[in-house]
PDB file of C-alpha atoms and ligand atoms in Angstrom:
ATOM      1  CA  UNK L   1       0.000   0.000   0.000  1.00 55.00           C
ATOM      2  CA  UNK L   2       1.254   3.533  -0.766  1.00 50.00           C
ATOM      3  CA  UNK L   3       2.340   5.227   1.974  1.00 60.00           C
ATOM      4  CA  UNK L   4       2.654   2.318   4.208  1.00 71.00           C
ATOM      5  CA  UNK L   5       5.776   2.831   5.427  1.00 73.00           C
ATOM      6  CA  UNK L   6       4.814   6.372   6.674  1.00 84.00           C
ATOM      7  CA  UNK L   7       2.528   5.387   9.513  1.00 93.00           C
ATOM      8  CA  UNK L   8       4.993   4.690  12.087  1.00 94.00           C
ATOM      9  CA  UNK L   9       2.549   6.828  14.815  1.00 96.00           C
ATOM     10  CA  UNK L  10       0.556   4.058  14.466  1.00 97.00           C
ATOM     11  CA  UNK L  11       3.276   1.977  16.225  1.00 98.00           C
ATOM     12  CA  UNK L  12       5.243   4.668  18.165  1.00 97.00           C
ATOM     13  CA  UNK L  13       3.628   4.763  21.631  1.00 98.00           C
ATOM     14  CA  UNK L  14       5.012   5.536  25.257  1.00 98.00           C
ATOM     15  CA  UNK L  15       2.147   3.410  26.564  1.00 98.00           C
ATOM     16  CA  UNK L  16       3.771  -0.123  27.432  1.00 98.00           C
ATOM     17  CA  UNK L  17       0.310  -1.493  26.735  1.00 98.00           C
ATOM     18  CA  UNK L  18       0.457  -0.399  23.208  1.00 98.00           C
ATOM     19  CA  UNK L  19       0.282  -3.512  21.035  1.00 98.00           C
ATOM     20  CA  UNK L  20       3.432  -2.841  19.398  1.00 98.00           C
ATOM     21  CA  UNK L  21       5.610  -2.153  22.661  1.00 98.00           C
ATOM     22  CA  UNK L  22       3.675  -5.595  23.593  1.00 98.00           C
ATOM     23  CA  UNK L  23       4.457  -7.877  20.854  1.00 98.00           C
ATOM     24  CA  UNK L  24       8.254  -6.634  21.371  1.00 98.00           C
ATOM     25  CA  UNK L  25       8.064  -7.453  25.331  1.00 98.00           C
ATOM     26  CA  UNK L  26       5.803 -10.789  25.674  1.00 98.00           C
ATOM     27  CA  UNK L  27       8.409 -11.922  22.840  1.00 98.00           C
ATOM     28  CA  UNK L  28      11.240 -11.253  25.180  1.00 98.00           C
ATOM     29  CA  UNK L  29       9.351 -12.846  28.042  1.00 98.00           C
ATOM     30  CA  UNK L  30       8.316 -16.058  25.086  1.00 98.00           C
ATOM     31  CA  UNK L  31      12.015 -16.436  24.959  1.00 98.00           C
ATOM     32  CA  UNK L  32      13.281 -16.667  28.197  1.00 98.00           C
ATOM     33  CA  UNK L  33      10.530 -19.952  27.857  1.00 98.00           C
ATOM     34  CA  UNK L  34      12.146 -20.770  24.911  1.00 98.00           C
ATOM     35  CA  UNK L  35       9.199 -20.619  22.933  1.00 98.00           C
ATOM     36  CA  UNK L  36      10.393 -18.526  20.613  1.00 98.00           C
ATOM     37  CA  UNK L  37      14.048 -19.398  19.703  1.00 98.00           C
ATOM     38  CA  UNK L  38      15.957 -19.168  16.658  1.00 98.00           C
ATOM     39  CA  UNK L  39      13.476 -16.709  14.891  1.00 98.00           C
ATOM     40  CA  UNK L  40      10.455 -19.331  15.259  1.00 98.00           C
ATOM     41  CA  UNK L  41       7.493 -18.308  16.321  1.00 98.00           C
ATOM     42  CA  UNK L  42       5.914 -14.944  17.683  1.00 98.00           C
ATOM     43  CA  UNK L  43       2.600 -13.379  18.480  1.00 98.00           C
ATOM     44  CA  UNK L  44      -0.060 -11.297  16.638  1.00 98.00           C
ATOM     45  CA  UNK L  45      -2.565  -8.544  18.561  1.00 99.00           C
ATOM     46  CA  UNK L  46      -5.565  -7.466  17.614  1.00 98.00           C
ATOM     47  CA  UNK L  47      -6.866  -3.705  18.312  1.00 98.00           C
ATOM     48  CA  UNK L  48     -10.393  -4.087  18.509  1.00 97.00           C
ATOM     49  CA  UNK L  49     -11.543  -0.734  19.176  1.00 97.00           C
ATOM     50  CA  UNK L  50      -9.731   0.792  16.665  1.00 97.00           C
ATOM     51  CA  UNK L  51     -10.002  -2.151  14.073  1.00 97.00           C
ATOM     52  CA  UNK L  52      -6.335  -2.786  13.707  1.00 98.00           C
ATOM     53  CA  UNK L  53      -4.247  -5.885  13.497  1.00 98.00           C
ATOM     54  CA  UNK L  54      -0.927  -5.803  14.779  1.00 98.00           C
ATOM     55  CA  UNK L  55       2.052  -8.681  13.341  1.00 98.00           C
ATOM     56  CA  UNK L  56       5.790  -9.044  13.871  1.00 98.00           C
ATOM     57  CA  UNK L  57       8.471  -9.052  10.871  1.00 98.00           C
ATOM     58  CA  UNK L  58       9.454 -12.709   9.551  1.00 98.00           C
ATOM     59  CA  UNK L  59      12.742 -14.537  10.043  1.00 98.00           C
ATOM     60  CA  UNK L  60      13.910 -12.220  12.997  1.00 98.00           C
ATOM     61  CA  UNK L  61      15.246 -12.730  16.457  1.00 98.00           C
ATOM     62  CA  UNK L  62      11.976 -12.160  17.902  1.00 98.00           C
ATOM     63  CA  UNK L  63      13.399 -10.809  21.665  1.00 98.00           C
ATOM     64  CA  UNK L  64      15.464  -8.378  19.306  1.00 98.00           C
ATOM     65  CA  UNK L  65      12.487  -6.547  17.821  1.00 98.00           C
ATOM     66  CA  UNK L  66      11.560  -2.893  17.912  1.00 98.00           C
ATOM     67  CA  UNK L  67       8.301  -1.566  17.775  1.00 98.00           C
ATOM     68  CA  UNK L  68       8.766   0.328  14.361  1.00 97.00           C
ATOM     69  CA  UNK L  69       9.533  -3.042  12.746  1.00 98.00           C
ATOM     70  CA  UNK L  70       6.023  -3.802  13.996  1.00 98.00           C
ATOM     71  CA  UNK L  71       3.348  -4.175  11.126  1.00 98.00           C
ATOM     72  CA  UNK L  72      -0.211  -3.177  10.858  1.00 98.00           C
ATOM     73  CA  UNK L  73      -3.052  -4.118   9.125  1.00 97.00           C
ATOM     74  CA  UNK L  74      -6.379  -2.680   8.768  1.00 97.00           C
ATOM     75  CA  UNK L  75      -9.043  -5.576  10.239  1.00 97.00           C
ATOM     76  CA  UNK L  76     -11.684  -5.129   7.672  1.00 96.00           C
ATOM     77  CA  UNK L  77      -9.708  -4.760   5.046  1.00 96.00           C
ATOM     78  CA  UNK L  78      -6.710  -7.976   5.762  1.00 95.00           C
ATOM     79  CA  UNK L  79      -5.145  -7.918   2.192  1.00 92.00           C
ATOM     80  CA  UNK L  80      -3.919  -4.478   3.020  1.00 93.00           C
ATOM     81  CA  UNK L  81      -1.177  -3.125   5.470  1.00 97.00           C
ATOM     82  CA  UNK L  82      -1.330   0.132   6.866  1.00 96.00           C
ATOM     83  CA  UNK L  83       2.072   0.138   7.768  1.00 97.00           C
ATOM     84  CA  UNK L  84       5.275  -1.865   6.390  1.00 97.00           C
ATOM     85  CA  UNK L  85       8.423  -1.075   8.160  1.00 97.00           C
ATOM     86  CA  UNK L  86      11.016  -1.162   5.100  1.00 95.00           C
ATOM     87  CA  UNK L  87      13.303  -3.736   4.197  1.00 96.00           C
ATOM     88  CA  UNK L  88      10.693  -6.605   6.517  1.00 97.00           C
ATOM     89  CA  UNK L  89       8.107  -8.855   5.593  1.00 97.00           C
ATOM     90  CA  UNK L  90       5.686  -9.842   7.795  1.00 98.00           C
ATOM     91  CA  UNK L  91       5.587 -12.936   9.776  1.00 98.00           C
ATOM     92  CA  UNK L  92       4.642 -15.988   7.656  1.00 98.00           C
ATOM     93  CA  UNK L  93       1.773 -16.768  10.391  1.00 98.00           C
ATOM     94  CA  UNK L  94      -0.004 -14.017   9.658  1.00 98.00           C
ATOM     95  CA  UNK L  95      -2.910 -16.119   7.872  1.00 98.00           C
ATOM     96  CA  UNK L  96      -2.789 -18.430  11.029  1.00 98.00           C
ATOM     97  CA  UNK L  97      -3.230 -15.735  13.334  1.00 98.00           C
ATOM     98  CA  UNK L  98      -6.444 -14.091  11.257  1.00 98.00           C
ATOM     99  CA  UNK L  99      -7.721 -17.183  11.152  1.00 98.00           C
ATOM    100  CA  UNK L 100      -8.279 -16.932  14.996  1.00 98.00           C
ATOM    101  CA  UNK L 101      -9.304 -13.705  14.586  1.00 98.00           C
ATOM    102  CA  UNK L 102     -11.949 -14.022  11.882  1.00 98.00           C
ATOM    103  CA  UNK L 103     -13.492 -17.854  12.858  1.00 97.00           C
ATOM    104  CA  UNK L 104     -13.128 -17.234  16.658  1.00 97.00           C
ATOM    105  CA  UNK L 105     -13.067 -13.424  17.100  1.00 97.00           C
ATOM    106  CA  UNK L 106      -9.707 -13.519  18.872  1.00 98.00           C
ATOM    107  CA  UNK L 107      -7.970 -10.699  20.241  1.00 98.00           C
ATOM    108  CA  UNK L 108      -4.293 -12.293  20.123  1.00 99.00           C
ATOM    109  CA  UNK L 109      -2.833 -15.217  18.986  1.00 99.00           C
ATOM    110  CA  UNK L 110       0.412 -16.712  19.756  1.00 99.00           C
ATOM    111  CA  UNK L 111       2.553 -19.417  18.256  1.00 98.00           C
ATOM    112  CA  UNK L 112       5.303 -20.701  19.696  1.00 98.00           C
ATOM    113  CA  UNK L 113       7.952 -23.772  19.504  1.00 98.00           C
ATOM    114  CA  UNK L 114       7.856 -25.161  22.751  1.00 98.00           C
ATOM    115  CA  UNK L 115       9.709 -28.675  22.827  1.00 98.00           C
ATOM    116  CA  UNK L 116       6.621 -29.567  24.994  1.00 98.00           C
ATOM    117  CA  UNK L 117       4.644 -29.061  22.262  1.00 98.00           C
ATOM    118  CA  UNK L 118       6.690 -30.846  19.867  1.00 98.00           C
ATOM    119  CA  UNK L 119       7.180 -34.164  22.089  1.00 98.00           C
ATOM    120  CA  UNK L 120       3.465 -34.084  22.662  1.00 98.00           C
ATOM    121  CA  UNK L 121       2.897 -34.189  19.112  1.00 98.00           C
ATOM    122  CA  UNK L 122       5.147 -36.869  18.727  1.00 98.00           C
ATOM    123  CA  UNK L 123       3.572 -39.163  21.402  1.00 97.00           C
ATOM    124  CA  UNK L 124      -0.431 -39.035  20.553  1.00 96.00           C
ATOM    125  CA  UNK L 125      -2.273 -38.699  16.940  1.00 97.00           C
ATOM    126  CA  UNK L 126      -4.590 -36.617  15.932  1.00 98.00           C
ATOM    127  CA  UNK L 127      -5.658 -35.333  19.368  1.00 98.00           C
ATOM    128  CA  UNK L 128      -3.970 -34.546  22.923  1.00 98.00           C
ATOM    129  CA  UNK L 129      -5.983 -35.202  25.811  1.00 98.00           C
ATOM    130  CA  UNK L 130      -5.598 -34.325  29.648  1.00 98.00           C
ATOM    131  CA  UNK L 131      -7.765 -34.027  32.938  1.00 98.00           C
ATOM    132  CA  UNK L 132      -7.854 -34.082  36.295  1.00 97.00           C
ATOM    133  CA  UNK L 133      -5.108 -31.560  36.670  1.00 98.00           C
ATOM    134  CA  UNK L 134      -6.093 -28.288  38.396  1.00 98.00           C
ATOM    135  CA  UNK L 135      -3.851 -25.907  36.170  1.00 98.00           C
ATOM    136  CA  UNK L 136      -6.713 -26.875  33.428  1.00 98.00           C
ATOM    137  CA  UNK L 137      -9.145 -24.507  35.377  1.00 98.00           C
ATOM    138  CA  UNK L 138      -7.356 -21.703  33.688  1.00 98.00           C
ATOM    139  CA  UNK L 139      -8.665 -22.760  30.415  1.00 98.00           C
ATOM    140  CA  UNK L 140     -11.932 -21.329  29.063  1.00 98.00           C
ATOM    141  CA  UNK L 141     -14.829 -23.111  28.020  1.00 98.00           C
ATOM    142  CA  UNK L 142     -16.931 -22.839  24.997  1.00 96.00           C
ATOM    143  CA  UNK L 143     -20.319 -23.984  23.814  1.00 93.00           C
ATOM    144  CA  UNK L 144     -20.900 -26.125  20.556  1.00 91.00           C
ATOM    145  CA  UNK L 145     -20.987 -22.991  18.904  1.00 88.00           C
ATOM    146  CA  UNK L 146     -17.603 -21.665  20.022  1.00 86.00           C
ATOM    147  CA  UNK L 147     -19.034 -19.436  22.233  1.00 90.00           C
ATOM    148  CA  UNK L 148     -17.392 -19.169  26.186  1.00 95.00           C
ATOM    149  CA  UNK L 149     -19.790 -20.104  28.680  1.00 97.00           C
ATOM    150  CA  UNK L 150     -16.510 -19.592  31.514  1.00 98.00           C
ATOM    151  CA  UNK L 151     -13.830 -21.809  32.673  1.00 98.00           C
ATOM    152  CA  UNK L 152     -13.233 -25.661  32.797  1.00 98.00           C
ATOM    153  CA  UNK L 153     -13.257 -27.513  35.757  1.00 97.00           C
ATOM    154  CA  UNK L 154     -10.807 -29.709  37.341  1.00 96.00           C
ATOM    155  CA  UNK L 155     -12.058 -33.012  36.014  1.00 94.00           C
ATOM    156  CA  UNK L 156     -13.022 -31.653  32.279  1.00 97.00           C
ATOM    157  CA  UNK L 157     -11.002 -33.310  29.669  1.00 98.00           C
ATOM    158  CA  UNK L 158      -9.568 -30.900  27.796  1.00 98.00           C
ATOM    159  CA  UNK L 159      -8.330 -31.861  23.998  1.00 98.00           C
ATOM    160  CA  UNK L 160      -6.380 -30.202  21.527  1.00 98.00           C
ATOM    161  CA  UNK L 161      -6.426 -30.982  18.000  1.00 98.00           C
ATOM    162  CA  UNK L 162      -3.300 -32.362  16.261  1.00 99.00           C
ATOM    163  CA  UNK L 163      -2.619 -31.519  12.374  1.00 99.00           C
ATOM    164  CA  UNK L 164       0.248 -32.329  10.299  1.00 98.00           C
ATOM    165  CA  UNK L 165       3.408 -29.690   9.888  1.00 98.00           C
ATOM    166  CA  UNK L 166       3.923 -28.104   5.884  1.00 98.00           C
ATOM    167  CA  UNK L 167       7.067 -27.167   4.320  1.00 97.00           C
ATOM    168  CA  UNK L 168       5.739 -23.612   4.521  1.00 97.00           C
ATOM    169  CA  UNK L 169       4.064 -22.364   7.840  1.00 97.00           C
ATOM    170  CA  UNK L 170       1.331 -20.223   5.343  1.00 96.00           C
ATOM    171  CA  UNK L 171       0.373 -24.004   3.747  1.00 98.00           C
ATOM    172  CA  UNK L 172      -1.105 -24.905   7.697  1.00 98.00           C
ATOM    173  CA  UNK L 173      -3.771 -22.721   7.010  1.00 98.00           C
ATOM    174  CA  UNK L 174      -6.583 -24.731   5.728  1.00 98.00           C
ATOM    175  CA  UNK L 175      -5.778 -27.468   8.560  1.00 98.00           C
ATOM    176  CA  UNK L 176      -5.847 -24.825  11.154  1.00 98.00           C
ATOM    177  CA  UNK L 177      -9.108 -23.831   9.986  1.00 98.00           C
ATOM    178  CA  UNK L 178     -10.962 -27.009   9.723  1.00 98.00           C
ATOM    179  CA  UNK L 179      -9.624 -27.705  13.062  1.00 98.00           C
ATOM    180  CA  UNK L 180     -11.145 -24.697  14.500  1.00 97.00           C
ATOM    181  CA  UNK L 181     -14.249 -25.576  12.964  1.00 97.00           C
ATOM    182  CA  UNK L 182     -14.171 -28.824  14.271  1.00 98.00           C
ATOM    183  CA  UNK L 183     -13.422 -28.452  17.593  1.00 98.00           C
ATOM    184  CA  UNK L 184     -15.037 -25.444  18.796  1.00 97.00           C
ATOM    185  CA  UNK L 185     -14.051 -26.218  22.614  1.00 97.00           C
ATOM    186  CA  UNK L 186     -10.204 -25.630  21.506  1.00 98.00           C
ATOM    187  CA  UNK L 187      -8.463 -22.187  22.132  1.00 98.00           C
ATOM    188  CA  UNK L 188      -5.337 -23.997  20.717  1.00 98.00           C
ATOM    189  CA  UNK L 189      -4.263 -26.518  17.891  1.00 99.00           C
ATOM    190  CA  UNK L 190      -1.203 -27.882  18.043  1.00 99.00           C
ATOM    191  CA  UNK L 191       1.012 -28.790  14.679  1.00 99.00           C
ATOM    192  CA  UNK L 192       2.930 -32.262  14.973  1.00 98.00           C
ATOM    193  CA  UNK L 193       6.796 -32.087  15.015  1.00 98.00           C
ATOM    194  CA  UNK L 194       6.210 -27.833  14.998  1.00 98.00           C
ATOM    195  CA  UNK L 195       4.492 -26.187  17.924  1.00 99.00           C
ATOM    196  CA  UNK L 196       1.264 -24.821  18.924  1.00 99.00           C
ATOM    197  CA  UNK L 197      -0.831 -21.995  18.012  1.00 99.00           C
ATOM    198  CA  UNK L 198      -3.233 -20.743  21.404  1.00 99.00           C
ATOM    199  CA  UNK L 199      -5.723 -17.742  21.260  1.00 98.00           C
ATOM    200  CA  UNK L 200      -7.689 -15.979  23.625  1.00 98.00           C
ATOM    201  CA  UNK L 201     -10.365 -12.670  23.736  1.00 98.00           C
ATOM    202  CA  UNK L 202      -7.352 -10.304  24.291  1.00 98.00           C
ATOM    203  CA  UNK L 203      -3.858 -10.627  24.732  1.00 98.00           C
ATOM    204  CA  UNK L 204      -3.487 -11.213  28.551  1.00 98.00           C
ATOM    205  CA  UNK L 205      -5.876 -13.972  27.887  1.00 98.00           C
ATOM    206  CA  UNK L 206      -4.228 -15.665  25.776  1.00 99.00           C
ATOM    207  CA  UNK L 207      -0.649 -15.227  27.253  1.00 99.00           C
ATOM    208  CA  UNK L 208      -2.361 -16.868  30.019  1.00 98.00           C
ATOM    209  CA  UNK L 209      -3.919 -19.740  28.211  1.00 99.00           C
ATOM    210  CA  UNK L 210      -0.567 -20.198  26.557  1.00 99.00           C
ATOM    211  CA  UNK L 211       1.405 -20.546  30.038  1.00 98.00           C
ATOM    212  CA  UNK L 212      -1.727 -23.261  31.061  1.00 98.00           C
ATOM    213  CA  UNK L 213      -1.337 -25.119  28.087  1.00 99.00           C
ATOM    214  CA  UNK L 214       2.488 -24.948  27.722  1.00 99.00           C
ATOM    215  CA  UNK L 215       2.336 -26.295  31.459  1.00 98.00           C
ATOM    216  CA  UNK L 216       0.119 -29.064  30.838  1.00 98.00           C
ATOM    217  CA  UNK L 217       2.564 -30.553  27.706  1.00 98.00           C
ATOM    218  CA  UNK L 218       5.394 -30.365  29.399  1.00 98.00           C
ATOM    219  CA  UNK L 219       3.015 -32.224  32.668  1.00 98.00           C
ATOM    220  CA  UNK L 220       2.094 -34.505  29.985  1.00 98.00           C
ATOM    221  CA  UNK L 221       5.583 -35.945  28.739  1.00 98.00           C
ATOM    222  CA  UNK L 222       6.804 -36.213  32.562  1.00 98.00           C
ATOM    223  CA  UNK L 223       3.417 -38.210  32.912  1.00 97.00           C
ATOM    224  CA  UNK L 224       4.572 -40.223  29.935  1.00 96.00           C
ATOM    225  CA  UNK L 225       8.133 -40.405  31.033  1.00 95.00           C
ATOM    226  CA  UNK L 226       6.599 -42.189  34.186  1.00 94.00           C
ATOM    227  CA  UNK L 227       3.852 -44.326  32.718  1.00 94.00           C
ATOM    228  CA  UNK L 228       1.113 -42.466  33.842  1.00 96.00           C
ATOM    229  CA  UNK L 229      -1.641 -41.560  31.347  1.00 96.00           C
ATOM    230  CA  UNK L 230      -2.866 -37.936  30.759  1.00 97.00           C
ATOM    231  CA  UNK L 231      -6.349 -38.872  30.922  1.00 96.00           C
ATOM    232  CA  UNK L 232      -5.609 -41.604  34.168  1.00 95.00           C
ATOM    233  CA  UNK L 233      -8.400 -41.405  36.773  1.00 95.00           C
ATOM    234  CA  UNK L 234      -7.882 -40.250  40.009  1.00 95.00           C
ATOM    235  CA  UNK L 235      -6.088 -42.559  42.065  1.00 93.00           C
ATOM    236  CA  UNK L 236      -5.493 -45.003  39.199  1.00 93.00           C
ATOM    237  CA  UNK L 237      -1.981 -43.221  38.869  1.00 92.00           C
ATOM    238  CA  UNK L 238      -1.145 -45.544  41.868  1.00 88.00           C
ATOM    239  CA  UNK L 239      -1.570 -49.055  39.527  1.00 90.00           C
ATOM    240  CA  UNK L 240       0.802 -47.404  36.774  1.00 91.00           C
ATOM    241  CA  UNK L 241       3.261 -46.670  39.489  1.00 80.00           C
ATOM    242  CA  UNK L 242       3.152 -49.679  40.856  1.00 71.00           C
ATOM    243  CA  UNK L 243       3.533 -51.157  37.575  1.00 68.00           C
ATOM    244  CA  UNK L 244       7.047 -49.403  37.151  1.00 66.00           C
ATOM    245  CA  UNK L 245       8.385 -50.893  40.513  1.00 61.00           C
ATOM    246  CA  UNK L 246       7.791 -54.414  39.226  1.00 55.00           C
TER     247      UNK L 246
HETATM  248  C1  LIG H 301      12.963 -21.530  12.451  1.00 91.99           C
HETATM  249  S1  LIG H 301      11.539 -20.624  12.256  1.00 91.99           S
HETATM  250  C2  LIG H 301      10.681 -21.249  10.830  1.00 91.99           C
HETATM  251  C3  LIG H 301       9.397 -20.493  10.546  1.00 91.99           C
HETATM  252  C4  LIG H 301       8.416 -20.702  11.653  1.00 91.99           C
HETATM  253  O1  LIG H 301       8.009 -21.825  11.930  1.00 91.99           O
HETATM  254  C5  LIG H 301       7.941 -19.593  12.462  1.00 91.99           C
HETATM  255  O2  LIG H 301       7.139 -19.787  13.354  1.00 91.99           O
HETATM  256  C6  LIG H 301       8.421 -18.199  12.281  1.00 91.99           C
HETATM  257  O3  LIG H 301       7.848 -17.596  11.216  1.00 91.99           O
HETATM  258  P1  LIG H 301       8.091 -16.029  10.954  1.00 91.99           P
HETATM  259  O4  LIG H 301       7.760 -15.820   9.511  1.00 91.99           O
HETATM  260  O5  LIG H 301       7.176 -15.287  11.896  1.00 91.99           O
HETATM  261  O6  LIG H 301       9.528 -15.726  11.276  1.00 91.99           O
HETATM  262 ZN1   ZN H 302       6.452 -21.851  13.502  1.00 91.99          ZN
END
């Protein structure tokens, strides 16, 4: 777009709040996790009073970024930026993170490659499934329409879809989608051998959901490493033990 590159006040702010002084320090915090090594992953936010999408450049250290590398897009009009910092192009999840925002009204979406993630993928197929573990209670809940009705309770199963990895991150689209559409209790889908994608109303939402989730998968391969299930009853986890000693 003409004139792109001009509206840097749109990501200049002294408010720490401001989605693009956000992106920059939840990406420093992501990497301290190690979510977000080597360039991978990242984290889009969504201004939804003043209809504005905001996504980090591609390929770059992501705990190195600036706001004015930031880039903007208008929400109701997603083939256009409003702002292109020169010499970046923007982060090749950008049609993963408006698919959160368009088929589940997101208002952030992070990806990230957690090795939690990754081993989970590598030890179920096309789901994940855990319960009976009180950090789950941080997790929303949704109705068959996608729609939260509040939080899940300590014995809900929660389940995350699986779908295959792509040579190119843009080709996971369509799988992310149908997965969204099929699992409308999800705020997450994770992508085998790659990481996860988690969304949530706003951005502290879904950092949270993120940190619940991120928790559980690495729970879940300790649980594995022991020979406990993920979905074992309460009190069953005593047989598996057991089971180990022999
Ligand atoms: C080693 S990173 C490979 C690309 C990737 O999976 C990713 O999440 C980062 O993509 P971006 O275009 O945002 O740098
Ligand atoms: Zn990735």
């Amino acid at each position: 777009m003409i004139g792109a590159n001009k509206n840097e006040h749109l990501v200049i702010s002294a408010d720490p709040d401001h989605p693009a002084n956000l992106i920059c320090s939840l990406c420093k915090n992501f990497y301290t996790n190690g979510w977000v090594t080597g360039t991978g992953g990242g984290i889009s936010i969504r201004d939804k009073p003043n209809n504005l999408i905001y996504l980090a450049p591609s390929g770059v250290q992501k705990e190195r970024m600036l706001p004015e590398n930031i880039f903007v897009k208008h929400f109701d009009h997603q083939d256009q930026y409003v702002r292109v910092p020169q010499g970046l192009k923007p982060s090749a999840c950008t049609p993963l993170f408006l698919s959160s925002y368009n088929l589940r009204d997101a208002g952030s979406c992070i990806h990230t490659h957690s090795q939690a993630a990754v081993m989970v993928s590598l030890l179920h197929g096309a789901e994940f499934r855990i319960s009976n573990i009180e950090q789950i209670k941080a997790l929303p809940k949704f109705n068959s329409e996608g729609k939260k009705i509040g939080y899940m309770d300590f014995h809900d199963e929660l389940i995350i879809p699986i779908i295959e990895n792509t040579p190119f991150e843009e080709d996971l689209t369509g799988a992310l989608q149908e997965a969204i559409k099929k699992y409308p209790g999800t705020t997450a889908v994770l992508v085998r051998r790659h990481g996860i994608y988690v969304w949530g109303e706003d951005v502290w939402k879904a950092k949270v959901y993120n940190e619940a989730i991120d928790y559980l998968l690495e729970l879940a391969v300790k649980m594995y490493g022991v020979g406990i299930p993920t979905t074992c009853g309460i009190g069953e986890e005593k047989q598996y033990l057991k089971n180990l000693q022999n």
